[in-house]
């Protein structure tokens, strides 16, 4: 992907007319000039380092050309895109290295340690929290360790219903390979088209079908990790009591402890049926209560849908206005819920969930609304590019908390965003991941870009994160820490938590070459 | 509990006549002499240490009397009981300290560090892996830190369905307190009557209803820990992506990283209905297939029972022979499965599970068989005492693995036990914890005690654990590491895993006063 845009340019197109009208209504529109041809800094790696890297990988897998470096510059947060659009490519890696297998990764790390070169593991490049922007100071250079050649499906075990996948497999590729065996991961984050298995594990990704399939960290039963201290293998059983679960220390380690070179994941049978439908609730509070009922009762009675999402009043209004009018009169006002069922035979579960949602005051809007959601489920990042093209900053942030704190966290984050961005900001929210004890809250913000849109966003993000911490919510439910959330991590895990992370990092990566400045404060 | 026996002596009684006949048939019987009045070593703590401990807790909560020390000597493994019966109480703590709250624990740890006294956190004293036998060499003494005064239910949140529980609450006490709010944990390990909330968390306990309620580590969403470096609080949300999940580093830490002083756990509504029933399958292999079908399909279709257990042919035969004949002709041979359903309305789930089990070749044995299991569910440790009284060593060990490895792990462990214990050993096995990707295997062994029954068991245990490791299974599914499994932990988590545990330990407990010699190799 290009550093200024998301995904396949063919899919991006101009702003859809309905959305454009809304944007003009709200903000006015001024097309922005995009600095596409910005120059890269000169590659800074000494020839001796490059020679050692080439000795490990061969010449063709150590790249210093502009295009290779440009495509691995930063991730896909809005500030990342804004900086690239402004011609700032200062975070470009000095080289891109492309190992072919686990042993290559181990050997590369030895070279990196020897020359004190920072190493940034790179999967799909879709980080939205600065996870690909390593600290450069004090290092002999920065290399992007692209896992794109590690794409094998190493093992399929249809008795245990597990698969061993290599980290460079992108979402669609992994699903296609599993589908050959009538299997699926069921992991569909918004970044699905580009993000990779390794990235899902390293960032504790959570997908749009998490209600049915679970978070990615819940799918992982085993890991192979290459570290500067050698190879680490974990995972002898689904669960055990052999001390702390160290798999959970690797999951979420964001390349700072090691490079994940294989994961053993739980897989399921491809669902024979999939149905998505819309529901309307009178208010976000009423919809949240309905979701909570399903999550708490559903865990034991099969009431849990595969997909369960609830937009607040603002997001519902924008969503309806920007789509052709499906659902008619019933779609006026209130809050839109998307409920999806996948499985071998979904009729019974669907009937039970329907009864529960009707009892909770919901009105069914039918499958057309569900199909519309399904069709657009990965499209938001493209829409963001189109909005940026017309000078509107769009960004997302998210959190999770226990059910009893949801109302105050929702109010506090909205207030923080409105307070810093002003009256013209649009703040939308939805719940997309539910648990028995709580749920996530995902905010989308749109605001006319000011003179310094990066700084404008930075201050809003800071206020929102402070509000989360103050309200006792997590700083991130599924976007990971990266560099953007790092200043708040100590508030989340305490000073002892930070010391523990540093101790683990020092043990596995004593010279600190792995993704320096990311995750560990 | 007394160091030579399990639980309430009133419940122990002599060996039931049916079982006695079986034992006589298999082994012959010779009553053993129990060295009940064995002397304790003199308490070794300096007066200055005791004075500092008393300054923190008050005189009445620092105990050096024989009875206090005797009752906190070791845990409840068969070697623990055999040593105590042989009059060996050399592992008795020098003193028992009883903090009243979290701050007391922090203050106690400061005293322990200052005087270099080893601290053994003590809950229910039910460890079966030597988790209460700290290393004494190099320390100024050993104190047992009894958490029996930390029994508050600090918070009930019926919206989030969470409760904050203190660690000293025993299973029945916790359930009774939650039942006042119509809530339950649903956590019923065999040690339920005596084991504590803190112990469940510190050892990753798993209960007999784990299929429905989950392992204890799956219930925990927050923790408060007292460490020599101060207080550590974790848990802002059900799940998040704020780096590695450090809760999973505290769970299973067995008192080696800190003392758990509170846990926030997920709770559920007390079930309105409970029904347990027996099923018969033609073989352990056929029953295992049926269990796997439920576990893999049930995760998405509500097919999962609350309790799901399967005895192998040997355990089924002994079980049937030692009970009054319930189930009649259908109970002949084959393998017994116990299936339990708990919930608000279990009829639909029960019908679906019944259909699935019949399709898998099972024969229903009715609720009498289920009721018999329920009545005896916590009784095995009492029976063990009665067996020891007649000179028969009875011990259990357990593992877990992925489904495809179950047959070879089952065979390898049985072979290892039979190979070391000889022809006269009886080896029984059941599956009691199931996952989509695998299950546990729980072995019970009975053998006539030789001249040195501790050494006899040690060699069998060693051979069985080697077999587990060689077959790729875990060294423990729910009994924890303690001192007994510690020699094999490196084989499970690798040399880097051990280095990580040591690094975390060094950070949180730099002078090593917390449960030295337990867990961390």
XYZ file of N, CA, C and O in Angstrom, chain B residues 84-211:
512
model
N 4.249 -37.316 56.055
C 3.690 -36.949 57.356
C 3.363 -38.197 58.166
O 3.626 -38.265 59.376
N 2.778 -39.205 57.478
C 2.475 -40.463 58.168
C 3.739 -41.135 58.686
O 3.720 -41.824 59.701
N 4.853 -40.918 57.992
C 6.125 -41.492 58.434
C 6.793 -40.633 59.515
O 7.913 -40.912 59.928
N 6.095 -39.579 59.932
C 6.633 -38.762 61.015
C 7.564 -37.663 60.558
O 8.191 -36.981 61.370
N 7.656 -37.470 59.253
C 8.566 -36.444 58.725
C 7.824 -35.116 58.557
O 7.043 -34.948 57.626
N 8.050 -34.201 59.485
C 7.432 -32.868 59.401
C 8.509 -31.802 59.222
O 8.361 -30.653 59.643
N 9.609 -32.173 58.577
C 10.756 -31.264 58.455
C 10.430 -30.018 57.631
O 11.159 -29.031 57.711
N 9.385 -30.065 56.848
C 9.041 -28.889 56.041
C 8.101 -27.922 56.758
O 7.564 -27.001 56.119
N 7.882 -28.110 58.026
C 6.989 -27.202 58.755
C 7.523 -25.775 58.703
O 8.731 -25.553 58.812
N 6.640 -24.791 58.535
C 7.103 -23.396 58.589
C 7.535 -23.041 60.013
O 7.086 -23.650 60.974
N 8.398 -22.030 60.095
C 8.846 -21.589 61.418
C 7.764 -20.786 62.129
O 7.724 -20.738 63.356
N 6.928 -20.129 61.332
C 5.846 -19.343 61.930
C 4.725 -19.235 60.907
O 4.932 -19.432 59.708
N 3.540 -18.943 61.423
C 2.384 -18.698 60.569
C 1.945 -17.259 60.806
O 1.710 -16.872 61.956
N 1.878 -16.485 59.728
C 1.459 -15.079 59.877
C 0.119 -14.907 59.170
O -0.127 -15.495 58.117
N -0.758 -14.110 59.784
C -2.124 -14.011 59.277
C -2.515 -12.549 59.049
O -3.126 -11.913 59.892
N -2.148 -12.008 57.862
C -2.463 -10.611 57.566
C -3.975 -10.395 57.510
O -4.724 -11.306 57.192
N -4.397 -9.161 57.819
C -5.820 -8.843 57.830
C -6.286 -8.149 56.561
O -7.485 -8.095 56.284
N -5.344 -7.585 55.810
C -5.731 -6.896 54.568
C -4.519 -6.752 53.649
O -3.414 -7.197 53.985
N -4.764 -6.171 52.500
C -3.712 -6.002 51.501
C -2.495 -5.275 52.067
O -1.343 -5.687 51.829
N -2.739 -4.189 52.799
C -1.609 -3.408 53.324
C -0.765 -4.230 54.290
O 0.464 -4.088 54.328
N -1.420 -5.082 55.065
C -0.669 -5.995 55.935
C 0.270 -6.878 55.108
O 1.412 -7.132 55.510
N -0.231 -7.347 53.975
C 0.601 -8.241 53.143
C 1.820 -7.483 52.626
O 2.943 -7.972 52.686
N 1.585 -6.270 52.136
C 2.705 -5.447 51.651
C 3.722 -5.233 52.773
O 4.945 -5.391 52.572
N 3.235 -4.907 53.963
C 4.131 -4.646 55.096
C 4.889 -5.914 55.501
O 6.091 -5.872 55.808
N 4.181 -7.055 55.479
C 4.831 -8.335 55.803
C 5.968 -8.645 54.848
O 7.023 -9.137 55.242
N 5.698 -8.373 53.560
C 6.733 -8.668 52.564
C 7.963 -7.792 52.799
O 9.093 -8.231 52.595
N 7.747 -6.560 53.238
C 8.895 -5.689 53.562
C 9.737 -6.291 54.683
O 10.968 -6.306 54.614
N 9.049 -6.804 55.694
C 9.779 -7.444 56.802
C 10.528 -8.680 56.291
O 11.699 -8.900 56.631
N 9.863 -9.454 55.466
C 10.484 -10.686 54.935
C 11.736 -10.361 54.127
O 12.763 -11.036 54.249
N 11.642 -9.318 53.307
C 12.808 -8.922 52.510
C 13.933 -8.458 53.431
O 15.101 -8.851 53.266
N 13.591 -7.646 54.420
C 14.601 -7.082 55.323
C 15.378 -8.185 56.041
O 16.585 -8.111 56.208
N 14.648 -9.241 56.435
C 15.311 -10.317 57.200
C 15.650 -11.529 56.327
O 16.142 -12.525 56.845
N 15.337 -11.445 55.061
C 15.544 -12.565 54.129
C 14.871 -13.843 54.624
O 15.482 -14.917 54.746
N 13.585 -13.704 54.878
C 12.758 -14.845 55.286
C 11.915 -15.286 54.088
O 11.309 -14.465 53.409
N 11.879 -16.575 53.839
C 11.045 -17.107 52.750
C 9.576 -17.052 53.154
O 9.231 -17.315 54.306
N 8.720 -16.699 52.183
C 7.290 -16.531 52.434
C 6.503 -17.488 51.548
O 6.643 -17.461 50.325
N 5.682 -18.332 52.172
C 4.853 -19.274 51.424
C 3.384 -18.863 51.548
O 2.787 -19.042 52.602
N 2.796 -18.274 50.489
C 1.364 -17.951 50.561
C 0.556 -19.231 50.761
O 0.808 -20.236 50.088
N -0.417 -19.178 51.663
C -1.173 -20.373 52.049
C -2.662 -20.074 52.002
O -3.129 -19.151 52.659
N -3.389 -20.815 51.170
C -4.838 -20.620 51.083
C -5.546 -21.786 51.743
O -5.708 -21.827 52.956
N -5.902 -22.777 50.928
C -6.578 -23.946 51.464
C -5.624 -25.081 51.811
O -6.010 -26.071 52.415
N -4.368 -24.941 51.422
C -3.380 -25.980 51.729
C -3.589 -27.265 50.942
O -3.144 -28.334 51.349
N -4.253 -27.166 49.789
C -4.615 -28.382 49.051
C -3.699 -28.694 47.871
O -4.026 -29.551 47.057
N -2.580 -28.006 47.757
C -1.645 -28.278 46.654
C -1.309 -29.766 46.579
O -1.051 -30.402 47.596
N -1.309 -30.311 45.362
C -0.888 -31.708 45.195
C 0.411 -31.802 44.393
O 0.758 -32.860 43.881
N 1.139 -30.663 44.284
C 2.388 -30.684 43.515
C 3.534 -30.038 44.295
O 4.477 -29.521 43.706
N 3.436 -30.055 45.626
C 4.524 -29.492 46.423
C 4.617 -27.978 46.360
O 5.689 -27.399 46.564
N 3.500 -27.307 46.109
C 3.511 -25.850 45.991
C 3.711 -25.122 47.307
O 3.926 -23.903 47.323
N 3.658 -25.871 48.424
C 3.786 -25.233 49.744
C 5.095 -25.620 50.414
O 5.287 -25.397 51.604
N 6.006 -26.208 49.631
C 7.280 -26.671 50.201
C 8.399 -25.777 49.666
O 9.056 -26.103 48.680
N 8.589 -24.630 50.288
C 9.614 -23.695 49.838
C 11.006 -24.176 50.235
O 11.162 -24.914 51.203
N 11.983 -23.707 49.459
C 13.372 -24.015 49.782
C 13.765 -23.243 51.041
O 13.473 -22.058 51.188
N 14.452 -23.916 51.949
C 14.799 -23.331 53.236
C 16.246 -22.830 53.250
O 16.561 -21.829 53.927
N 17.106 -23.523 52.491
C 18.536 -23.204 52.519
C 18.771 -21.765 52.055
O 18.208 -21.327 51.038
N 19.607 -21.054 52.789
C 19.937 -19.688 52.403
C 18.985 -18.645 52.965
O 19.164 -17.448 52.733
N 17.954 -19.074 53.672
C 16.986 -18.128 54.240
C 17.056 -18.129 55.768
O 17.477 -19.096 56.385
N 16.619 -17.004 56.343
C 16.620 -16.885 57.804
C 15.460 -17.652 58.420
O 15.300 -17.671 59.645
N 14.651 -18.274 57.567
C 13.509 -19.040 58.052
C 12.415 -19.024 57.005
O 12.556 -18.417 55.938
N 11.332 -19.752 57.305
C 10.195 -19.842 56.380
C 8.927 -19.502 57.151
O 8.676 -20.072 58.216
N 8.159 -18.544 56.603
C 6.853 -18.287 57.222
C 5.743 -18.671 56.248
O 5.857 -18.488 55.035
N 4.691 -19.213 56.823
C 3.496 -19.512 56.050
C 2.587 -18.292 56.141
O 2.203 -17.874 57.231
N 2.285 -17.681 54.979
C 1.452 -16.478 54.964
C 0.007 -16.922 54.704
O -0.392 -17.155 53.565
N -0.719 -17.100 55.801
C -2.072 -17.648 55.724
C -3.052 -16.528 55.379
O -3.157 -15.533 56.094
N -3.772 -16.723 54.276
C -4.675 -15.666 53.801
C -6.088 -15.807 54.359
O -7.028 -15.162 53.870
N -6.224 -16.621 55.411
C -7.540 -16.945 55.955
C -8.348 -15.781 56.506
O -9.558 -15.913 56.737
N -7.697 -14.625 56.735
C -8.466 -13.464 57.217
C -8.924 -12.568 56.071
O -9.731 -11.647 56.304
N -8.442 -12.790 54.875
C -8.878 -11.964 53.731
C -10.042 -12.665 53.033
O -9.874 -13.367 52.034
N -11.234 -12.465 53.591
C -12.393 -13.220 53.104
C -13.549 -12.306 52.711
O -14.698 -12.738 52.658
N -13.252 -11.060 52.420
C -14.343 -10.138 52.058
C -14.785 -10.348 50.615
O -13.995 -10.728 49.754
N -16.080 -10.119 50.384
C -16.585 -9.921 49.028
C -16.623 -8.400 48.865
O -17.477 -7.728 49.419
N -15.658 -7.868 48.154
C -15.472 -6.417 48.172
C -16.474 -5.678 47.307
O -16.775 -4.518 47.543
N -16.933 -6.331 46.258
C -17.824 -5.637 45.331
C -18.628 -6.668 44.557
O -18.112 -7.719 44.199
N -19.887 -6.343 44.349
C -20.740 -7.147 43.455
C -21.272 -6.171 42.411
O -21.827 -5.136 42.757
N -21.067 -6.480 41.142
C -21.552 -5.612 40.063
C -22.488 -6.469 39.202
O -22.046 -7.221 38.346
N -23.794 -6.329 39.467
C -24.754 -7.205 38.777
C -25.053 -6.732 37.362
O -25.720 -7.430 36.605
N -24.574 -5.548 37.001
C -24.688 -5.107 35.606
C -23.585 -5.774 34.779
O -23.840 -6.403 33.756
N -22.352 -5.644 35.257
C -21.218 -6.256 34.547
C -21.110 -7.751 34.827
O -20.363 -8.451 34.145
N -21.841 -8.214 35.824
C -21.751 -9.614 36.275
C -20.304 -9.946 36.659
O -19.693 -10.916 36.171
N -19.771 -9.110 37.551
C -18.450 -9.362 38.122
C -18.537 -9.237 39.644
O -19.446 -8.607 40.169
N -17.588 -9.844 40.310
C -17.470 -9.707 41.763
C -15.997 -9.590 42.101
O -15.160 -10.209 41.439
N -15.685 -8.780 43.105
C -14.309 -8.687 43.585
C -14.220 -9.482 44.879
O -14.879 -9.148 45.867
N -13.436 -10.547 44.837
C -13.338 -11.485 45.956
C -11.939 -11.475 46.547
O -10.956 -11.371 45.821
N -11.877 -11.624 47.869
C -10.565 -11.731 48.509
C -10.084 -13.188 48.468
O -10.881 -14.117 48.321
N -8.764 -13.358 48.588
C -8.172 -14.662 48.267
C -8.445 -15.758 49.284
O -8.374 -16.937 48.944
N -8.760 -15.389 50.531
C -8.901 -16.421 51.562
C -10.252 -17.107 51.561
O -10.460 -18.073 52.303
N -11.178 -16.630 50.745
C -12.503 -17.265 50.672
C -12.369 -18.692 50.140
O -11.855 -18.903 49.043
N -12.872 -19.664 50.893
C -12.900 -21.030 50.394
C -14.057 -21.199 49.414
O -14.997 -20.401 49.418
N -14.002 -22.244 48.623
C -15.034 -22.479 47.615
C -16.456 -22.349 48.137
O -17.245 -21.536 47.628
N -16.833 -23.121 49.167
C -18.226 -23.071 49.629
C -18.617 -21.698 50.176
O -19.747 -21.249 50.003
N -17.664 -21.036 50.849
C -17.918 -19.707 51.419
C -18.153 -18.701 50.289
O -19.080 -17.884 50.346
N -17.326 -18.744 49.253
C -17.502 -17.834 48.115
C -18.855 -18.060 47.457
O -19.599 -17.115 47.160
N -19.208 -19.333 47.250
C -20.499 -19.633 46.618
C -21.664 -19.166 47.498
O -22.665 -18.641 46.993
N -21.536 -19.356 48.796
C -22.625 -18.939 49.694
C -22.816 -17.426 49.660
O -23.946 -16.920 49.628
N -21.707 -16.709 49.651
C -21.796 -15.241 49.632
C -22.378 -14.754 48.310
O -23.151 -13.804 48.268
N -21.977 -15.393 47.221
C -22.521 -15.004 45.911
C -23.989 -15.407 45.786
O -24.793 -14.691 45.178
N -24.337 -16.533 46.398
C -25.723 -17.020 46.306
C -26.699 -16.036 46.947
O -27.871 -15.979 46.559
N -26.223 -15.249 47.908
C -27.092 -14.213 48.503
C -27.586 -13.238 47.437
O -28.603 -12.584 47.594
N -26.818 -13.121 46.357
C -27.201 -12.249 45.230
C -27.694 -13.084 44.036
O -27.746 -12.573 42.928
N -27.995 -14.335 44.245
C -28.399 -15.265 43.169
C -27.306 -15.390 42.109
O -27.574 -15.467 40.927
N -26.059 -15.360 42.554
C -24.919 -15.467 41.642
C -24.115 -16.718 41.961
O -24.214 -17.263 43.061
N -23.289 -17.133 41.008
C -22.383 -18.270 41.233
C -21.129 -18.089 40.399
O -21.142 -17.434 39.363
N -20.040 -18.687 40.894
C -18.821 -18.805 40.090
C -18.886 -20.049 39.219
O -18.316 -20.096 38.141
N -19.509 -21.091 39.729
C -19.567 -22.356 38.996
C -18.234 -23.077 38.951
O -17.987 -23.894 38.075
N -17.372 -22.797 39.935
C -16.040 -23.401 39.925
C -15.958 -24.499 40.987
O -15.898 -24.198 42.184
N -15.943 -25.757 40.552
C -15.999 -26.888 41.464
C -14.884 -27.885 41.234
O -15.119 -28.982 40.741
N -13.646 -27.535 41.589
C -12.580 -28.545 41.531
C -12.799 -29.565 42.649
O -13.609 -29.343 43.554
N -12.068 -30.681 42.585
C -12.245 -31.692 43.628
C -11.882 -31.148 45.014
O -12.409 -31.582 46.024
N -11.015 -30.132 45.042
C -10.576 -29.519 46.298
C -11.543 -28.445 46.792
O -11.243 -27.748 47.769
N -12.696 -28.293 46.109
C -13.640 -27.207 46.347
C -13.901 -26.916 47.819
O -13.960 -25.754 48.240
N -14.063 -27.972 48.638
C -14.466 -27.755 50.032
C -13.452 -26.935 50.826
O -13.808 -26.264 51.789
N -12.179 -27.005 50.428
C -11.122 -26.376 51.230
C -10.324 -25.319 50.479
O -9.831 -24.373 51.067
N -10.185 -25.486 49.169
C -9.330 -24.593 48.394
C -9.940 -23.195 48.330
O -11.143 -23.012 48.546
N -9.094 -22.215 48.018
C -9.505 -20.812 48.127
C -9.431 -20.091 46.775
O -8.767 -20.536 45.846
N -10.092 -18.949 46.746
C -10.103 -18.095 45.554
C -8.674 -17.737 45.125
O -8.331 -17.788 43.940
N -7.845 -17.376 46.089
C -6.462 -17.007 45.753
C -5.708 -18.175 45.161
O -4.971 -18.031 44.178
N -5.932 -19.361 45.733
C -5.278 -20.553 45.211
C -5.772 -20.917 43.817
O -4.989 -21.309 42.954
N -7.086 -20.772 43.594
C -7.623 -21.042 42.258
C -6.895 -20.190 41.208
O -6.583 -20.663 40.114
N -6.683 -18.916 41.550
C -6.045 -17.994 40.598
C -4.552 -18.294 40.460
O -4.011 -18.315 39.355
N -3.890 -18.523 41.583
C -2.436 -18.703 41.573
C -2.017 -20.002 40.894
O -0.869 -20.138 40.475
N -2.951 -20.961 40.795
C -2.599 -22.267 40.221
C -3.363 -22.587 38.935
O -3.269 -23.704 38.429
N -4.164 -21.628 38.411
C -4.963 -21.909 37.212
C -5.813 -23.152 37.390
O -5.827 -24.054 36.536
N -6.545 -23.171 38.464
C -7.428 -24.290 38.775
C -8.490 -24.488 37.696
O -8.865 -23.554 36.995
N -8.944 -25.708 37.557
C -10.036 -25.995 36.621
C -11.038 -26.888 37.327
O -10.654 -27.842 38.001
N -12.318 -26.565 37.222
C -13.334 -27.264 38.004
C -14.092 -28.306 37.205
O -13.962 -28.400 35.977
N -14.897 -29.087 37.916
C -15.629 -30.184 37.281
C -16.714 -29.689 36.327
O -17.217 -30.453 35.513
N -17.077 -28.416 36.426
C -18.067 -27.836 35.514
C -17.404 -26.913 34.499
O -18.026 -25.975 33.997
N -16.134 -27.188 34.216
C -15.379 -26.279 33.344
C -15.963 -26.208 31.936
O -15.820 -25.198 31.257
N -16.636 -27.268 31.491
C -17.211 -27.218 30.142
C -18.235 -26.087 30.049
O -18.346 -25.430 29.013
